[in-house]
PDB file of C-alpha atoms in Angstrom:
ATOM      1  CA  UNK A 955     -12.240   8.956  10.348  1.00 40.00           C
ATOM      2  CA  UNK A 956     -12.206   7.268   6.963  1.00 47.00           C
ATOM      3  CA  UNK A 957      -8.407   7.239   6.958  1.00 45.00           C
ATOM      4  CA  UNK A 958      -7.410   6.010  10.410  1.00 44.00           C
ATOM      5  CA  UNK A 959      -7.685   3.642  12.046  1.00 47.00           C
ATOM      6  CA  UNK A 960      -8.213   1.187   9.238  1.00 55.00           C
ATOM      7  CA  UNK A 961      -9.225  -1.915  11.091  1.00 59.00           C
ATOM      8  CA  UNK A 962      -6.437  -3.558  13.028  1.00 67.00           C
ATOM      9  CA  UNK A 963      -6.042  -6.284  10.387  1.00 79.00           C
ATOM     10  CA  UNK A 964      -4.284  -4.195   7.740  1.00 82.00           C
ATOM     11  CA  UNK A 965      -0.754  -5.104   6.732  1.00 83.00           C
ATOM     12  CA  UNK A 966       1.753  -2.285   7.379  1.00 82.00           C
ATOM     13  CA  UNK A 967       2.380  -1.707   3.665  1.00 84.00           C
ATOM     14  CA  UNK A 968      -1.368  -1.668   2.974  1.00 86.00           C
ATOM     15  CA  UNK A 969      -1.772   1.036   5.609  1.00 85.00           C
ATOM     16  CA  UNK A 970       1.064   3.047   4.058  1.00 85.00           C
ATOM     17  CA  UNK A 971      -0.433   2.716   0.565  1.00 87.00           C
ATOM     18  CA  UNK A 972      -3.816   3.760   1.916  1.00 86.00           C
ATOM     19  CA  UNK A 973      -2.299   6.841   3.513  1.00 85.00           C
ATOM     20  CA  UNK A 974      -0.419   7.657   0.287  1.00 86.00           C
ATOM     21  CA  UNK A 975      -3.655   7.354  -1.750  1.00 86.00           C
ATOM     22  CA  UNK A 976      -5.624   9.546   0.637  1.00 85.00           C
ATOM     23  CA  UNK A 977      -4.311  12.943  -0.536  1.00 83.00           C
ATOM     24  CA  UNK A 978      -4.551  12.369  -4.303  1.00 84.00           C
ATOM     25  CA  UNK A 979      -8.018  10.897  -3.892  1.00 83.00           C
ATOM     26  CA  UNK A 980      -9.195  13.925  -1.906  1.00 80.00           C
ATOM     27  CA  UNK A 981      -7.561  16.258  -4.436  1.00 81.00           C
ATOM     28  CA  UNK A 982      -9.130  14.615  -7.465  1.00 81.00           C
ATOM     29  CA  UNK A 983     -12.505  13.739  -5.944  1.00 80.00           C
ATOM     30  CA  UNK A 984     -13.663  16.596  -3.759  1.00 78.00           C
ATOM     31  CA  UNK A 985     -16.558  14.583  -2.378  1.00 80.00           C
ATOM     32  CA  UNK A 986     -16.759  10.838  -1.835  1.00 79.00           C
ATOM     33  CA  UNK A 987     -20.139   9.534  -0.788  1.00 83.00           C
ATOM     34  CA  UNK A 988     -20.194   6.141   0.865  1.00 85.00           C
ATOM     35  CA  UNK A 989     -23.461   4.493   1.835  1.00 86.00           C
ATOM     36  CA  UNK A 990     -23.889   1.400   3.965  1.00 88.00           C
ATOM     37  CA  UNK A 991     -20.653   1.374   5.960  1.00 87.00           C
ATOM     38  CA  UNK A 992     -22.757   0.444   8.981  1.00 89.00           C
ATOM     39  CA  UNK A 993     -23.547  -2.820   7.156  1.00 91.00           C
ATOM     40  CA  UNK A 994     -19.882  -3.699   6.667  1.00 90.00           C
ATOM     41  CA  UNK A 995     -18.974  -6.892   8.569  1.00 93.00           C
ATOM     42  CA  UNK A 996     -16.539  -6.243  11.423  1.00 91.00           C
ATOM     43  CA  UNK A 997     -12.953  -7.472  11.511  1.00 90.00           C
ATOM     44  CA  UNK A 998     -12.863 -11.246  11.775  1.00 92.00           C
ATOM     45  CA  UNK A 999     -16.022 -11.808   9.746  1.00 95.00           C
ATOM     46  CA  UNK A1000     -15.626 -12.643   6.058  1.00 96.00           C
ATOM     47  CA  UNK A1001     -16.671 -10.016   3.522  1.00 95.00           C
ATOM     48  CA  UNK A1002     -16.862 -10.098  -0.247  1.00 94.00           C
ATOM     49  CA  UNK A1003     -16.750  -6.589  -1.696  1.00 91.00           C
ATOM     50  CA  UNK A1004     -17.764  -6.475  -5.358  1.00 88.00           C
ATOM     51  CA  UNK A1005     -17.498  -3.263  -7.306  1.00 83.00           C
ATOM     52  CA  UNK A1006     -17.498  -2.301 -10.957  1.00 76.00           C
ATOM     53  CA  UNK A1007     -14.464  -0.295 -11.915  1.00 71.00           C
ATOM     54  CA  UNK A1008     -13.524   1.099 -15.283  1.00 70.00           C
ATOM     55  CA  UNK A1009     -10.309   2.711 -14.104  1.00 70.00           C
ATOM     56  CA  UNK A1010      -7.584   0.300 -13.076  1.00 71.00           C
ATOM     57  CA  UNK A1011      -6.217   2.486 -10.280  1.00 73.00           C
ATOM     58  CA  UNK A1012      -8.572   5.334  -9.359  1.00 78.00           C
ATOM     59  CA  UNK A1013     -11.573   3.171  -8.494  1.00 81.00           C
ATOM     60  CA  UNK A1014      -9.728   0.654  -6.291  1.00 83.00           C
ATOM     61  CA  UNK A1015      -7.921   3.640  -4.735  1.00 84.00           C
ATOM     62  CA  UNK A1016     -11.288   5.089  -3.684  1.00 87.00           C
ATOM     63  CA  UNK A1017     -12.407   1.734  -2.277  1.00 88.00           C
ATOM     64  CA  UNK A1018      -9.163   1.462  -0.335  1.00 87.00           C
ATOM     65  CA  UNK A1019      -9.520   4.959   1.142  1.00 87.00           C
ATOM     66  CA  UNK A1020     -13.224   4.590   1.993  1.00 88.00           C
ATOM     67  CA  UNK A1021     -13.309   1.014   3.306  1.00 89.00           C
ATOM     68  CA  UNK A1022     -13.194   0.568   7.074  1.00 88.00           C
ATOM     69  CA  UNK A1023     -11.300  -2.708   6.539  1.00 91.00           C
ATOM     70  CA  UNK A1024      -8.301  -3.908   4.602  1.00 92.00           C
ATOM     71  CA  UNK A1025      -9.467  -5.138   1.196  1.00 93.00           C
ATOM     72  CA  UNK A1026      -7.527  -7.990  -0.385  1.00 93.00           C
ATOM     73  CA  UNK A1027      -8.007  -7.045  -4.016  1.00 91.00           C
ATOM     74  CA  UNK A1028      -8.078  -9.710  -6.695  1.00 91.00           C
ATOM     75  CA  UNK A1029      -5.959  -8.126  -9.418  1.00 88.00           C
ATOM     76  CA  UNK A1030      -4.418  -9.084 -12.735  1.00 89.00           C
ATOM     77  CA  UNK A1031      -1.118 -10.882 -12.287  1.00 90.00           C
ATOM     78  CA  UNK A1032       0.724  -8.518 -14.642  1.00 88.00           C
ATOM     79  CA  UNK A1033       0.704  -5.979 -11.779  1.00 87.00           C
ATOM     80  CA  UNK A1034       3.224  -8.207  -9.962  1.00 87.00           C
ATOM     81  CA  UNK A1035       5.932  -7.014 -12.353  1.00 86.00           C
ATOM     82  CA  UNK A1036       9.374  -5.994 -11.144  1.00 86.00           C
ATOM     83  CA  UNK A1037       9.643  -2.449  -9.874  1.00 88.00           C
ATOM     84  CA  UNK A1038       7.844  -0.201  -7.432  1.00 87.00           C
ATOM     85  CA  UNK A1039       4.270  -1.048  -8.483  1.00 84.00           C
ATOM     86  CA  UNK A1040       4.969  -4.781  -8.432  1.00 87.00           C
ATOM     87  CA  UNK A1041       6.532  -4.553  -4.977  1.00 86.00           C
ATOM     88  CA  UNK A1042       3.589  -2.562  -3.617  1.00 84.00           C
ATOM     89  CA  UNK A1043       1.011  -4.943  -5.090  1.00 86.00           C
ATOM     90  CA  UNK A1044       2.871  -8.059  -3.963  1.00 84.00           C
ATOM     91  CA  UNK A1045       3.131  -6.793  -0.383  1.00 82.00           C
ATOM     92  CA  UNK A1046      -0.366  -5.332   0.010  1.00 85.00           C
ATOM     93  CA  UNK A1047      -2.265  -8.600   0.436  1.00 87.00           C
ATOM     94  CA  UNK A1048      -3.602  -8.660  -3.121  1.00 89.00           C
ATOM     95  CA  UNK A1049      -4.418 -11.960  -4.847  1.00 91.00           C
ATOM     96  CA  UNK A1050      -3.153 -12.415  -8.441  1.00 90.00           C
ATOM     97  CA  UNK A1051      -5.508 -13.658 -11.158  1.00 89.00           C
ATOM     98  CA  UNK A1052      -4.315 -14.722 -14.586  1.00 86.00           C
ATOM     99  CA  UNK A1053      -6.373 -13.222 -17.401  1.00 85.00           C
ATOM    100  CA  UNK A1054      -6.305 -14.821 -20.840  1.00 83.00           C
ATOM    101  CA  UNK A1055      -5.898 -11.405 -22.487  1.00 83.00           C
ATOM    102  CA  UNK A1056      -2.520 -10.931 -20.804  1.00 83.00           C
ATOM    103  CA  UNK A1057      -1.382 -14.470 -21.583  1.00 82.00           C
ATOM    104  CA  UNK A1058      -1.726 -14.537 -25.355  1.00 82.00           C
ATOM    105  CA  UNK A1059      -5.406 -15.480 -25.298  1.00 79.00           C
ATOM    106  CA  UNK A1060      -4.585 -18.929 -23.975  1.00 77.00           C
ATOM    107  CA  UNK A1061      -6.775 -20.637 -21.417  1.00 77.00           C
ATOM    108  CA  UNK A1062      -5.310 -20.037 -17.984  1.00 79.00           C
ATOM    109  CA  UNK A1063      -5.775 -21.976 -14.765  1.00 82.00           C
ATOM    110  CA  UNK A1064      -6.833 -19.963 -11.741  1.00 86.00           C
ATOM    111  CA  UNK A1065      -7.542 -22.707  -9.226  1.00 89.00           C
ATOM    112  CA  UNK A1066      -4.970 -21.197  -6.851  1.00 89.00           C
ATOM    113  CA  UNK A1067      -6.845 -17.876  -7.010  1.00 90.00           C
ATOM    114  CA  UNK A1068     -10.027 -19.541  -5.792  1.00 91.00           C
ATOM    115  CA  UNK A1069      -8.031 -21.348  -3.095  1.00 93.00           C
ATOM    116  CA  UNK A1070      -6.515 -18.032  -1.914  1.00 92.00           C
ATOM    117  CA  UNK A1071      -9.891 -16.249  -1.934  1.00 93.00           C
ATOM    118  CA  UNK A1072     -11.614 -19.063  -0.052  1.00 95.00           C
ATOM    119  CA  UNK A1073      -8.768 -19.153   2.486  1.00 95.00           C
ATOM    120  CA  UNK A1074      -9.012 -15.384   2.988  1.00 94.00           C
ATOM    121  CA  UNK A1075     -12.769 -15.667   3.568  1.00 96.00           C
ATOM    122  CA  UNK A1076     -12.236 -18.626   5.926  1.00 96.00           C
ATOM    123  CA  UNK A1077      -9.782 -16.400   7.813  1.00 94.00           C
ATOM    124  CA  UNK A1078     -12.457 -13.689   8.156  1.00 95.00           C
ATOM    125  CA  UNK A1079     -10.834 -11.271   5.714  1.00 94.00           C
ATOM    126  CA  UNK A1080     -12.375  -8.875   3.205  1.00 94.00           C
ATOM    127  CA  UNK A1081     -11.817  -9.745  -0.472  1.00 95.00           C
ATOM    128  CA  UNK A1082     -12.487  -7.230  -3.237  1.00 92.00           C
ATOM    129  CA  UNK A1083     -13.359  -8.008  -6.842  1.00 88.00           C
TER     130      UNK A1083
END
């Protein structure tokens, strides 16, 4: 099944979020076509999942529901705000990236983002951009 089991590496909150996203995604998108899942590296092998998304929530939600593995999304750091969304993002394995647009147009350093992504890949995890 595309919903369960995820992969054995998913954090408990990630699994809960994935389950929560399942129903709205099936209600909004009646059909989700996924090609190439047989090419997805198994748990323990690094994977870099790159996708173009114009919708900040719906597209990553579809990736989360369809992926056979936990995806550690690289997401804008403003999502780590106080409240429910910030708590969910902070505890789902996501990696924060600082975007100049959200920091007054100033140049921002993201060396720690690259360190976190490289560590995740070294650990055999799946990272999504």
